[in-house]
Amino acid sequence: MPELDAVDRRLIDELQGEFPLCAEPYAEVAGKLGLGEEELLQRLDRLLSRHVLTRFGPMYQIERIGGAFTLAALAVPEGRYEEVAAQVNALPQVAHNYRREHTLNMWFVLATETPDGIGEAIARIERTTGLKVRNFPKEREYFVEMKLGVRA
Amino acid sequence: MIDAIDRALIVATQDGLPLVSRPYHAIAGRLGIAPEEAMRRLAAMLDTGIIRRIGAVPNHYAIGWTANGMTVWDVPDEAIDEAGAAVGALAFVTHCYRRPRALPEWPYNLFAMVHGSTRDEVRDKAMVIADLLGERCRSRDILFSSRILKKSGLRI
């Protein structure tokens, strides 16, 4: 696990809140944390390049602009796991992908700009991998909160 | 619905905000619009929920949440919405959805994501969900993640 100092931790927690929409937002957040703007930008850059943060910016809900998300899964034979992971990840519609311990051992989220895009992406994955995709579209969202405090 | 400029803003920011003192000015410059317009449009997309929030997405492993379990539950259809709302309200559940079953191999229709520092912590939290569901839980499982294969976010 990468080393995080106390400032990094506060920064990660703070940046999971609402980032300001103003001319100099980094300066505003830096002020709250008692840092200089330049130091904040350097730390943020380092956290992104070390993959402590996977991204920083607006998180879009593609359903609200006519697109679609779904969660889908594959049962991948162990001997083909790396090959299939590369085939699935190659699609830009795959927003994230996790290995999980189950017969269904690959779980990925598809995000497409149109509802039809989901079916097309699934058909393409089935064609490329020769495996059956199980599709688990969201029927109802009860709660989503993507913030996690730093425990490291 | 969005227009061509909103769409261009989404394309320009889906990889992330530029790490420069005036990030919205930088984006506006690329799009050939005024910085005020870029900020106003982003604010409008926040208001309508097109943008869920602006901020950082941590790699949960890297910040100490090394155990991640997708807990899945088979709840009778007539009880699912009340049960889902109750499970989603638990402080430690980060995502909670109703999804279709894939019978016979996949009987689960309630998905609740649970994080912890250890797998035992995730299992303890799953027990809290099990207690809350009581007899509404007909069967259950926890799918621990062992590797992030991709985490790039959406691309249009």
PDB file of C-alpha atoms in Angstrom:
ATOM      1  CA  MET A   1       0.000   0.000   0.000  1.00  0.00           C
ATOM      2  CA  PRO A   2       1.434   3.423  -0.919  1.00  0.00           C
ATOM      3  CA  GLU A   3       2.560   5.690   1.887  1.00  0.00           C
ATOM      4  CA  LEU A   4       0.141   8.512   2.604  1.00  0.00           C
ATOM      5  CA  ASP A   5       0.963  11.287   5.006  1.00  0.00           C
ATOM      6  CA  ALA A   6      -1.550  13.185   7.135  1.00  0.00           C
ATOM      7  CA  VAL A   7      -1.917  15.919   4.523  1.00  0.00           C
ATOM      8  CA  ASP A   8      -2.648  13.392   1.751  1.00  0.00           C
ATOM      9  CA  ARG A   9      -5.348  11.839   3.922  1.00  0.00           C
ATOM     10  CA  ARG A  10      -7.070  15.139   4.597  1.00  0.00           C
ATOM     11  CA  LEU A  11      -6.759  16.027   0.942  1.00  0.00           C
ATOM     12  CA  ILE A  12      -8.372  12.765  -0.211  1.00  0.00           C
ATOM     13  CA  ASP A  13     -11.220  13.186   2.267  1.00  0.00           C
ATOM     14  CA  GLU A  14     -11.744  16.829   1.297  1.00  0.00           C
ATOM     15  CA  LEU A  15     -11.681  16.127  -2.447  1.00  0.00           C
ATOM     16  CA  GLN A  16     -14.422  13.548  -2.106  1.00  0.00           C
ATOM     17  CA  GLY A  17     -16.741  16.394  -1.145  1.00  0.00           C
ATOM     18  CA  GLU A  18     -18.089  19.055  -3.463  1.00  0.00           C
ATOM     19  CA  PHE A  19     -15.272  20.610  -5.462  1.00  0.00           C
ATOM     20  CA  PRO A  20     -15.938  24.337  -5.967  1.00  0.00           C
ATOM     21  CA  LEU A  21     -17.105  25.805  -9.275  1.00  0.00           C
ATOM     22  CA  CYS A  22     -15.189  29.057  -9.267  1.00  0.00           C
ATOM     23  CA  ALA A  23     -12.276  30.612 -11.132  1.00  0.00           C
ATOM     24  CA  GLU A  24      -9.554  29.211  -8.840  1.00  0.00           C
ATOM     25  CA  PRO A  25     -11.034  26.161  -7.132  1.00  0.00           C
ATOM     26  CA  TYR A  26      -7.710  24.552  -6.169  1.00  0.00           C
ATOM     27  CA  ALA A  27      -6.690  27.721  -4.318  1.00  0.00           C
ATOM     28  CA  GLU A  28      -9.999  27.658  -2.446  1.00  0.00           C
ATOM     29  CA  VAL A  29      -9.576  24.017  -1.361  1.00  0.00           C
ATOM     30  CA  ALA A  30      -5.915  24.617  -0.526  1.00  0.00           C
ATOM     31  CA  GLY A  31      -6.936  27.515   1.712  1.00  0.00           C
ATOM     32  CA  LYS A  32      -9.354  25.269   3.616  1.00  0.00           C
ATOM     33  CA  LEU A  33      -6.566  22.757   4.210  1.00  0.00           C
ATOM     34  CA  GLY A  34      -3.972  25.376   5.101  1.00  0.00           C
ATOM     35  CA  LEU A  35      -1.848  24.526   2.042  1.00  0.00           C
ATOM     36  CA  GLY A  36      -0.531  26.553  -0.859  1.00  0.00           C
ATOM     37  CA  GLU A  37      -2.250  26.035  -4.203  1.00  0.00           C
ATOM     38  CA  GLU A  38       0.975  24.761  -5.790  1.00  0.00           C
ATOM     39  CA  GLU A  39       1.472  22.149  -3.081  1.00  0.00           C
ATOM     40  CA  LEU A  40      -2.102  20.953  -3.441  1.00  0.00           C
ATOM     41  CA  LEU A  41      -1.722  20.585  -7.215  1.00  0.00           C
ATOM     42  CA  GLN A  42       1.541  18.665  -6.799  1.00  0.00           C
ATOM     43  CA  ARG A  43       0.041  16.327  -4.224  1.00  0.00           C
ATOM     44  CA  LEU A  44      -3.043  15.754  -6.361  1.00  0.00           C
ATOM     45  CA  ASP A  45      -0.862  14.996  -9.377  1.00  0.00           C
ATOM     46  CA  ARG A  46       1.174  12.521  -7.337  1.00  0.00           C
ATOM     47  CA  LEU A  47      -1.907  10.779  -5.906  1.00  0.00           C
ATOM     48  CA  LEU A  48      -3.268  10.359  -9.439  1.00  0.00           C
ATOM     49  CA  SER A  49       0.017   9.123 -10.908  1.00  0.00           C
ATOM     50  CA  ARG A  50       0.399   6.597  -8.058  1.00  0.00           C
ATOM     51  CA  HIS A  51      -3.229   5.502  -8.625  1.00  0.00           C
ATOM     52  CA  VAL A  52      -4.238   6.310  -5.063  1.00  0.00           C
ATOM     53  CA  LEU A  53      -6.920   8.316  -6.847  1.00  0.00           C
ATOM     54  CA  THR A  54      -8.285   6.737 -10.014  1.00  0.00           C
ATOM     55  CA  ARG A  55      -9.654  10.010 -11.330  1.00  0.00           C
ATOM     56  CA  PHE A  56     -10.479  13.567 -10.394  1.00  0.00           C
ATOM     57  CA  GLY A  57     -13.277  15.540 -12.005  1.00  0.00           C
ATOM     58  CA  PRO A  58     -17.011  15.498 -12.681  1.00  0.00           C
ATOM     59  CA  MET A  59     -18.766  12.150 -12.285  1.00  0.00           C
ATOM     60  CA  TYR A  60     -21.399  11.835 -14.944  1.00  0.00           C
ATOM     61  CA  GLN A  61     -24.657   9.904 -14.699  1.00  0.00           C
ATOM     62  CA  ILE A  62     -25.028   8.814 -18.265  1.00  0.00           C
ATOM     63  CA  GLU A  63     -28.678   7.765 -17.770  1.00  0.00           C
ATOM     64  CA  ARG A  64     -29.556  11.424 -17.303  1.00  0.00           C
ATOM     65  CA  ILE A  65     -28.429  12.208 -20.842  1.00  0.00           C
ATOM     66  CA  GLY A  66     -30.212   9.299 -22.466  1.00  0.00           C
ATOM     67  CA  GLY A  67     -27.458   6.743 -21.979  1.00  0.00           C
ATOM     68  CA  ALA A  68     -27.340   3.592 -19.922  1.00  0.00           C
ATOM     69  CA  PHE A  69     -25.292   1.794 -17.296  1.00  0.00           C
ATOM     70  CA  THR A  70     -25.391  -1.861 -16.477  1.00  0.00           C
ATOM     71  CA  LEU A  71     -23.543  -4.371 -14.332  1.00  0.00           C
ATOM     72  CA  ALA A  72     -22.611  -7.551 -16.171  1.00  0.00           C
ATOM     73  CA  ALA A  73     -20.692 -10.694 -15.341  1.00  0.00           C
ATOM     74  CA  LEU A  74     -18.787 -13.504 -17.000  1.00  0.00           C
ATOM     75  CA  ALA A  75     -17.752 -16.956 -15.818  1.00  0.00           C
ATOM     76  CA  VAL A  76     -14.220 -17.019 -17.213  1.00  0.00           C
ATOM     77  CA  PRO A  77     -12.171 -20.236 -17.294  1.00  0.00           C
ATOM     78  CA  GLU A  78      -9.078 -19.616 -15.132  1.00  0.00           C
ATOM     79  CA  GLY A  79      -6.683 -20.476 -17.936  1.00  0.00           C
ATOM     80  CA  ARG A  80      -8.147 -17.753 -20.127  1.00  0.00           C
ATOM     81  CA  TYR A  81      -8.552 -15.110 -17.436  1.00  0.00           C
ATOM     82  CA  GLU A  82      -5.869 -12.632 -18.553  1.00  0.00           C
ATOM     83  CA  GLU A  83      -6.805 -12.950 -22.216  1.00  0.00           C
ATOM     84  CA  VAL A  84     -10.505 -12.338 -21.512  1.00  0.00           C
ATOM     85  CA  ALA A  85      -9.731  -9.437 -19.135  1.00  0.00           C
ATOM     86  CA  ALA A  86      -7.778  -7.765 -21.946  1.00  0.00           C
ATOM     87  CA  GLN A  87     -10.594  -8.402 -24.449  1.00  0.00           C
ATOM     88  CA  VAL A  88     -13.234  -6.961 -22.121  1.00  0.00           C
ATOM     89  CA  ASN A  89     -11.128  -4.002 -20.972  1.00  0.00           C
ATOM     90  CA  ALA A  90     -10.401  -3.059 -24.587  1.00  0.00           C
ATOM     91  CA  LEU A  91     -13.978  -1.836 -24.990  1.00  0.00           C
ATOM     92  CA  PRO A  92     -14.247   1.862 -24.083  1.00  0.00           C
ATOM     93  CA  GLN A  93     -17.783   1.115 -22.862  1.00  0.00           C
ATOM     94  CA  VAL A  94     -16.281  -0.856 -19.948  1.00  0.00           C
ATOM     95  CA  ALA A  95     -16.064   1.778 -17.203  1.00  0.00           C
ATOM     96  CA  HIS A  96     -14.706  -0.569 -14.566  1.00  0.00           C
ATOM     97  CA  ASN A  97     -14.025  -4.229 -14.141  1.00  0.00           C
ATOM     98  CA  TYR A  98     -13.351  -6.324 -11.032  1.00  0.00           C
ATOM     99  CA  ARG A  99     -12.196  -9.833 -10.449  1.00  0.00           C
ATOM    100  CA  ARG A 100     -14.445 -11.492  -7.862  1.00  0.00           C
ATOM    101  CA  GLU A 101     -14.278 -14.839  -6.145  1.00  0.00           C
ATOM    102  CA  HIS A 102     -17.243 -16.750  -7.537  1.00  0.00           C
ATOM    103  CA  THR A 103     -18.068 -18.900 -10.569  1.00  0.00           C
ATOM    104  CA  LEU A 104     -19.057 -15.560 -12.086  1.00  0.00           C
ATOM    105  CA  ASN A 105     -15.532 -14.245 -11.617  1.00  0.00           C
ATOM    106  CA  MET A 106     -15.476 -11.103 -13.764  1.00  0.00           C
ATOM    107  CA  TRP A 107     -17.853  -8.231 -13.010  1.00  0.00           C
ATOM    108  CA  PHE A 108     -17.844  -5.088 -15.095  1.00  0.00           C
ATOM    109  CA  VAL A 109     -19.896  -1.945 -15.542  1.00  0.00           C
ATOM    110  CA  LEU A 110     -20.875  -0.904 -19.054  1.00  0.00           C
ATOM    111  CA  ALA A 111     -21.695   2.737 -19.728  1.00  0.00           C
ATOM    112  CA  THR A 112     -23.031   3.666 -23.157  1.00  0.00           C
ATOM    113  CA  GLU A 113     -24.382   6.816 -24.670  1.00  0.00           C
ATOM    114  CA  THR A 114     -27.577   5.147 -25.882  1.00  0.00           C
ATOM    115  CA  PRO A 115     -29.640   2.333 -24.338  1.00  0.00           C
ATOM    116  CA  ASP A 116     -28.987   0.222 -27.457  1.00  0.00           C
ATOM    117  CA  GLY A 117     -25.266   0.533 -26.802  1.00  0.00           C
ATOM    118  CA  ILE A 118     -25.519  -1.913 -23.878  1.00  0.00           C
ATOM    119  CA  GLY A 119     -26.847  -4.734 -26.035  1.00  0.00           C
ATOM    120  CA  GLU A 120     -24.256  -4.009 -28.702  1.00  0.00           C
ATOM    121  CA  ALA A 121     -21.396  -4.056 -26.183  1.00  0.00           C
ATOM    122  CA  ILE A 122     -22.663  -7.320 -24.682  1.00  0.00           C
ATOM    123  CA  ALA A 123     -22.969  -8.909 -28.132  1.00  0.00           C
ATOM    124  CA  ARG A 124     -19.467  -7.780 -28.965  1.00  0.00           C
ATOM    125  CA  ILE A 125     -18.018  -9.232 -25.733  1.00  0.00           C
ATOM    126  CA  GLU A 126     -19.834 -12.524 -26.348  1.00  0.00           C
ATOM    127  CA  ARG A 127     -18.502 -12.646 -29.910  1.00  0.00           C
ATOM    128  CA  THR A 128     -14.934 -11.794 -28.899  1.00  0.00           C
ATOM    129  CA  THR A 129     -14.698 -14.057 -25.867  1.00  0.00           C
ATOM    130  CA  GLY A 130     -17.099 -16.845 -26.831  1.00  0.00           C
ATOM    131  CA  LEU A 131     -18.523 -16.600 -23.295  1.00  0.00           C
ATOM    132  CA  LYS A 132     -22.081 -15.844 -22.195  1.00  0.00           C
ATOM    133  CA  VAL A 133     -22.541 -12.441 -20.556  1.00  0.00           C
ATOM    134  CA  ARG A 134     -24.989 -12.246 -17.659  1.00  0.00           C
ATOM    135  CA  ASN A 135     -26.605  -8.832 -17.626  1.00  0.00           C
ATOM    136  CA  PHE A 136     -27.793  -7.347 -14.328  1.00  0.00           C
ATOM    137  CA  PRO A 137     -29.227  -3.925 -15.201  1.00  0.00           C
ATOM    138  CA  LYS A 138     -30.183  -1.716 -12.294  1.00  0.00           C
ATOM    139  CA  GLU A 139     -33.930  -1.918 -11.697  1.00  0.00           C
ATOM    140  CA  ARG A 140     -33.910   0.442  -8.778  1.00  0.00           C
ATOM    141  CA  GLU A 141     -31.236   2.450  -6.972  1.00  0.00           C
ATOM    142  CA  TYR A 142     -31.737   2.530  -3.196  1.00  0.00           C
ATOM    143  CA  PHE A 143     -28.534   4.286  -2.252  1.00  0.00           C
ATOM    144  CA  VAL A 144     -25.241   5.398  -3.783  1.00  0.00           C
ATOM    145  CA  GLU A 145     -22.490   7.152  -1.887  1.00  0.00           C
ATOM    146  CA  MET A 146     -19.112   6.918  -3.493  1.00  0.00           C
ATOM    147  CA  LYS A 147     -17.172   8.540  -0.667  1.00  0.00           C
ATOM    148  CA  LEU A 148     -14.809   6.456   1.438  1.00  0.00           C
ATOM    149  CA  GLY A 149     -12.729   7.960   4.211  1.00  0.00           C
ATOM    150  CA  VAL A 150      -9.005   7.213   4.288  1.00  0.00           C
ATOM    151  CA  ARG A 151      -8.169   4.277   6.517  1.00  0.00           C
ATOM    152  CA  ALA A 152      -4.551   3.784   5.499  1.00  0.00           C
TER     153      ALA A 152
ATOM    154  CA  MET B   1     -31.454  16.960 -22.406  1.00  0.00           C
ATOM    155  CA  ILE B   2     -28.072  18.363 -23.295  1.00  0.00           C
ATOM    156  CA  ASP B   3     -26.880  20.320 -26.319  1.00  0.00           C
ATOM    157  CA  ALA B   4     -23.670  20.070 -28.320  1.00  0.00           C
ATOM    158  CA  ILE B   5     -21.735  22.353 -25.971  1.00  0.00           C
ATOM    159  CA  ASP B   6     -22.720  20.344 -22.888  1.00  0.00           C
ATOM    160  CA  ARG B   7     -21.668  17.198 -24.713  1.00  0.00           C
ATOM    161  CA  ALA B   8     -18.327  18.783 -25.605  1.00  0.00           C
ATOM    162  CA  LEU B   9     -17.898  19.725 -21.934  1.00  0.00           C
ATOM    163  CA  ILE B  10     -18.533  16.116 -20.919  1.00  0.00           C
ATOM    164  CA  VAL B  11     -16.003  14.838 -23.457  1.00  0.00           C
ATOM    165  CA  ALA B  12     -13.460  17.443 -22.291  1.00  0.00           C
ATOM    166  CA  THR B  13     -13.812  16.526 -18.599  1.00  0.00           C
ATOM    167  CA  GLN B  14     -14.588  12.798 -18.512  1.00  0.00           C
ATOM    168  CA  ASP B  15     -10.864  12.043 -18.160  1.00  0.00           C
ATOM    169  CA  GLY B  16     -10.661  14.533 -15.319  1.00  0.00           C
ATOM    170  CA  LEU B  17     -10.208  18.219 -14.592  1.00  0.00           C
ATOM    171  CA  PRO B  18      -6.920  19.794 -15.652  1.00  0.00           C
ATOM    172  CA  LEU B  19      -4.483  20.294 -12.763  1.00  0.00           C
ATOM    173  CA  VAL B  20      -3.939  23.981 -13.369  1.00  0.00           C
ATOM    174  CA  SER B  21      -4.833  26.992 -11.296  1.00  0.00           C
ATOM    175  CA  ARG B  22      -7.883  27.845 -13.419  1.00  0.00           C
ATOM    176  CA  PRO B  23      -9.185  24.490 -14.667  1.00  0.00           C
ATOM    177  CA  TYR B  24     -12.554  25.744 -15.895  1.00  0.00           C
ATOM    178  CA  HIS B  25     -10.847  28.510 -17.851  1.00  0.00           C
ATOM    179  CA  ALA B  26      -8.594  25.904 -19.444  1.00  0.00           C
ATOM    180  CA  ILE B  27     -11.546  23.769 -20.522  1.00  0.00           C
ATOM    181  CA  ALA B  28     -13.502  26.771 -21.754  1.00  0.00           C
ATOM    182  CA  GLY B  29     -10.479  27.827 -23.797  1.00  0.00           C
ATOM    183  CA  ARG B  30     -10.332  24.421 -25.470  1.00  0.00           C
ATOM    184  CA  LEU B  31     -14.035  24.624 -26.315  1.00  0.00           C
ATOM    185  CA  GLY B  32     -13.960  28.251 -27.391  1.00  0.00           C
ATOM    186  CA  ILE B  33     -16.547  29.395 -24.835  1.00  0.00           C
ATOM    187  CA  ALA B  34     -16.372  31.881 -21.967  1.00  0.00           C
ATOM    188  CA  PRO B  35     -15.171  30.480 -18.609  1.00  0.00           C
ATOM    189  CA  GLU B  36     -18.369  31.770 -16.983  1.00  0.00           C
ATOM    190  CA  GLU B  37     -20.397  29.760 -19.465  1.00  0.00           C
ATOM    191  CA  ALA B  38     -18.406  26.588 -18.751  1.00  0.00           C
ATOM    192  CA  MET B  39     -18.981  27.033 -15.004  1.00  0.00           C
ATOM    193  CA  ARG B  40     -22.651  27.883 -15.475  1.00  0.00           C
ATOM    194  CA  ARG B  41     -23.206  24.793 -17.620  1.00  0.00           C
ATOM    195  CA  LEU B  42     -21.376  22.518 -15.153  1.00  0.00           C
ATOM    196  CA  ALA B  43     -23.441  24.002 -12.315  1.00  0.00           C
ATOM    197  CA  ALA B  44     -26.638  23.338 -14.292  1.00  0.00           C
ATOM    198  CA  MET B  45     -25.574  19.724 -14.895  1.00  0.00           C
ATOM    199  CA  LEU B  46     -24.935  19.356 -11.154  1.00  0.00           C
ATOM    200  CA  ASP B  47     -28.410  20.726 -10.428  1.00  0.00           C
ATOM    201  CA  THR B  48     -30.109  18.306 -12.788  1.00  0.00           C
ATOM    202  CA  GLY B  49     -28.040  15.343 -11.614  1.00  0.00           C
ATOM    203  CA  ILE B  50     -26.235  14.807 -14.925  1.00  0.00           C
ATOM    204  CA  ILE B  51     -23.139  15.341 -12.789  1.00  0.00           C
ATOM    205  CA  ARG B  52     -23.406  13.407  -9.542  1.00  0.00           C
ATOM    206  CA  ARG B  53     -20.560  15.355  -8.024  1.00  0.00           C
ATOM    207  CA  ILE B  54     -17.209  16.900  -8.901  1.00  0.00           C
ATOM    208  CA  GLY B  55     -14.372  15.377  -6.970  1.00  0.00           C
ATOM    209  CA  ALA B  56     -11.883  12.579  -6.481  1.00  0.00           C
ATOM    210  CA  VAL B  57     -12.466   8.860  -6.880  1.00  0.00           C
ATOM    211  CA  PRO B  58     -10.053   6.952  -4.650  1.00  0.00           C
ATOM    212  CA  ASN B  59      -8.709   3.506  -5.346  1.00  0.00           C
ATOM    213  CA  HIS B  60     -10.260   1.986  -2.244  1.00  0.00           C
ATOM    214  CA  TYR B  61      -7.426  -0.523  -1.840  1.00  0.00           C
ATOM    215  CA  ALA B  62      -4.876   2.297  -1.740  1.00  0.00           C
ATOM    216  CA  ILE B  63      -6.672   4.136   1.057  1.00  0.00           C
ATOM    217  CA  GLY B  64      -6.937   1.163   3.355  1.00  0.00           C
ATOM    218  CA  TRP B  65     -10.249  -0.431   2.348  1.00  0.00           C
ATOM    219  CA  THR B  66      -8.584  -3.639   1.268  1.00  0.00           C
ATOM    220  CA  ALA B  67     -11.622  -5.890   1.573  1.00  0.00           C
ATOM    221  CA  ASN B  68     -14.499  -5.259  -0.800  1.00  0.00           C
ATOM    222  CA  GLY B  69     -17.539  -7.496  -0.809  1.00  0.00           C
ATOM    223  CA  MET B  70     -20.503  -7.354  -3.117  1.00  0.00           C
ATOM    224  CA  THR B  71     -23.152  -8.794  -0.827  1.00  0.00           C
ATOM    225  CA  VAL B  72     -26.088 -10.281  -2.713  1.00  0.00           C
ATOM    226  CA  TRP B  73     -29.451 -11.320  -1.337  1.00  0.00           C
ATOM    227  CA  ASP B  74     -32.554 -13.128  -2.510  1.00  0.00           C
ATOM    228  CA  VAL B  75     -35.482 -11.122  -1.176  1.00  0.00           C
ATOM    229  CA  PRO B  76     -39.132 -11.812  -2.109  1.00  0.00           C
ATOM    230  CA  ASP B  77     -40.348  -9.371  -4.763  1.00  0.00           C
ATOM    231  CA  GLU B  78     -43.108  -8.026  -2.531  1.00  0.00           C
ATOM    232  CA  ALA B  79     -40.560  -7.087   0.171  1.00  0.00           C
ATOM    233  CA  ILE B  80     -37.648  -5.896  -1.954  1.00  0.00           C
ATOM    234  CA  ASP B  81     -38.273  -2.147  -2.101  1.00  0.00           C
ATOM    235  CA  GLU B  82     -38.784  -1.725   1.632  1.00  0.00           C
ATOM    236  CA  ALA B  83     -35.826  -4.010   2.367  1.00  0.00           C
ATOM    237  CA  GLY B  84     -33.626  -2.252  -0.202  1.00  0.00           C
ATOM    238  CA  ALA B  85     -34.346   1.161   1.274  1.00  0.00           C
ATOM    239  CA  ALA B  86     -33.520  -0.127   4.770  1.00  0.00           C
ATOM    240  CA  VAL B  87     -30.268  -1.783   3.669  1.00  0.00           C
ATOM    241  CA  GLY B  88     -29.289   1.295   1.639  1.00  0.00           C
ATOM    242  CA  ALA B  89     -29.767   3.428   4.749  1.00  0.00           C
ATOM    243  CA  LEU B  90     -27.093   1.485   6.681  1.00  0.00           C
ATOM    244  CA  ALA B  91     -24.092   3.771   7.133  1.00  0.00           C
ATOM    245  CA  PHE B  92     -21.567   1.255   5.827  1.00  0.00           C
ATOM    246  CA  VAL B  93     -23.369   0.367   2.579  1.00  0.00           C
ATOM    247  CA  THR B  94     -21.897   2.414  -0.287  1.00  0.00           C
ATOM    248  CA  HIS B  95     -24.125   1.218  -3.139  1.00  0.00           C
ATOM    249  CA  CYS B  96     -27.455  -0.601  -2.984  1.00  0.00           C
ATOM    250  CA  TYR B  97     -29.482  -1.698  -5.999  1.00  0.00           C
ATOM    251  CA  ARG B  98     -32.281  -3.996  -7.080  1.00  0.00           C
ATOM    252  CA  ARG B  99     -31.236  -6.066 -10.096  1.00  0.00           C
ATOM    253  CA  PRO B 100     -32.883  -8.977 -11.941  1.00  0.00           C
ATOM    254  CA  ARG B 101     -32.262 -12.579 -10.930  1.00  0.00           C
ATOM    255  CA  ALA B 102     -30.741 -15.004 -13.449  1.00  0.00           C
ATOM    256  CA  LEU B 103     -32.416 -18.236 -12.431  1.00  0.00           C
ATOM    257  CA  PRO B 104     -31.573 -20.922 -11.648  1.00  0.00           C
ATOM    258  CA  GLU B 105     -27.904 -20.097 -11.099  1.00  0.00           C
ATOM    259  CA  TRP B 106     -28.348 -16.590  -9.702  1.00  0.00           C
ATOM    260  CA  PRO B 107     -31.276 -16.154  -7.305  1.00  0.00           C
ATOM    261  CA  TYR B 108     -30.162 -12.776  -5.902  1.00  0.00           C
ATOM    262  CA  ASN B 109     -32.033  -9.541  -6.571  1.00  0.00           C
ATOM    263  CA  LEU B 110     -30.585  -7.169  -3.941  1.00  0.00           C
ATOM    264  CA  PHE B 111     -26.969  -6.005  -4.285  1.00  0.00           C
ATOM    265  CA  ALA B 112     -25.258  -4.061  -1.473  1.00  0.00           C
ATOM    266  CA  MET B 113     -21.583  -3.084  -1.660  1.00  0.00           C
ATOM    267  CA  VAL B 114     -19.658  -3.299   1.617  1.00  0.00           C
ATOM    268  CA  HIS B 115     -16.054  -2.277   2.273  1.00  0.00           C
ATOM    269  CA  GLY B 116     -13.757  -3.059   5.181  1.00  0.00           C
ATOM    270  CA  SER B 117     -10.122  -3.311   6.220  1.00  0.00           C
ATOM    271  CA  THR B 118     -10.472  -7.072   6.462  1.00  0.00           C
ATOM    272  CA  ARG B 119     -12.773  -9.714   5.038  1.00  0.00           C
ATOM    273  CA  ASP B 120     -13.995 -10.469   8.551  1.00  0.00           C
ATOM    274  CA  GLU B 121     -15.086  -6.866   8.889  1.00  0.00           C
ATOM    275  CA  VAL B 122     -17.071  -7.222   5.659  1.00  0.00           C
ATOM    276  CA  ARG B 123     -18.585 -10.491   6.922  1.00  0.00           C
ATOM    277  CA  ASP B 124     -19.578  -8.797  10.203  1.00  0.00           C
ATOM    278  CA  LYS B 125     -21.251  -6.010   8.281  1.00  0.00           C
ATOM    279  CA  ALA B 126     -23.034  -8.574   6.092  1.00  0.00           C
ATOM    280  CA  MET B 127     -24.379 -10.125   9.312  1.00  0.00           C
ATOM    281  CA  VAL B 128     -25.902  -6.770  10.213  1.00  0.00           C
ATOM    282  CA  ILE B 129     -27.673  -6.797   6.845  1.00  0.00           C
ATOM    283  CA  ALA B 130     -28.766 -10.392   7.398  1.00  0.00           C
ATOM    284  CA  ASP B 131     -30.228  -9.432  10.799  1.00  0.00           C
ATOM    285  CA  LEU B 132     -32.018  -6.470   9.265  1.00  0.00           C
ATOM    286  CA  LEU B 133     -33.516  -8.591   6.493  1.00  0.00           C
ATOM    287  CA  GLY B 134     -34.501 -11.397   8.861  1.00  0.00           C
ATOM    288  CA  GLU B 135     -36.922 -13.812   7.192  1.00  0.00           C
ATOM    289  CA  ARG B 136     -36.969 -11.675   4.058  1.00  0.00           C
ATOM    290  CA  CYS B 137     -33.569 -13.147   3.200  1.00  0.00           C
ATOM    291  CA  ARG B 138     -34.045 -16.495   1.444  1.00  0.00           C
ATOM    292  CA  SER B 139     -30.416 -16.940   0.423  1.00  0.00           C
ATOM    293  CA  ARG B 140     -27.272 -14.850   0.284  1.00  0.00           C
ATOM    294  CA  ASP B 141     -23.645 -14.689  -0.777  1.00  0.00           C
ATOM    295  CA  ILE B 142     -20.633 -12.366  -0.604  1.00  0.00           C
ATOM    296  CA  LEU B 143     -18.450 -11.919  -3.700  1.00  0.00           C
ATOM    297  CA  PHE B 144     -15.096 -10.574  -2.554  1.00  0.00           C
ATOM    298  CA  SER B 145     -13.061  -8.673  -5.101  1.00  0.00           C
ATOM    299  CA  SER B 146      -9.482  -9.795  -5.508  1.00  0.00           C
ATOM    300  CA  ARG B 147      -8.298  -7.380  -8.185  1.00  0.00           C
ATOM    301  CA  ILE B 148      -9.271  -4.177  -9.953  1.00  0.00           C
ATOM    302  CA  LEU B 149      -9.003  -5.004 -13.658  1.00  0.00           C
ATOM    303  CA  LYS B 150     -10.089  -1.568 -14.888  1.00  0.00           C
ATOM    304  CA  LYS B 151     -11.376   1.613 -13.311  1.00  0.00           C
ATOM    305  CA  SER B 152     -11.486   4.395 -15.841  1.00  0.00           C
ATOM    306  CA  GLY B 153     -15.030   5.716 -15.533  1.00  0.00           C
ATOM    307  CA  LEU B 154     -17.298   6.374 -18.457  1.00  0.00           C
ATOM    308  CA  ARG B 155     -16.175   7.436 -21.921  1.00  0.00           C
ATOM    309  CA  ILE B 156     -18.575   8.826 -24.490  1.00  0.00           C
TER     310      ILE B 156
END
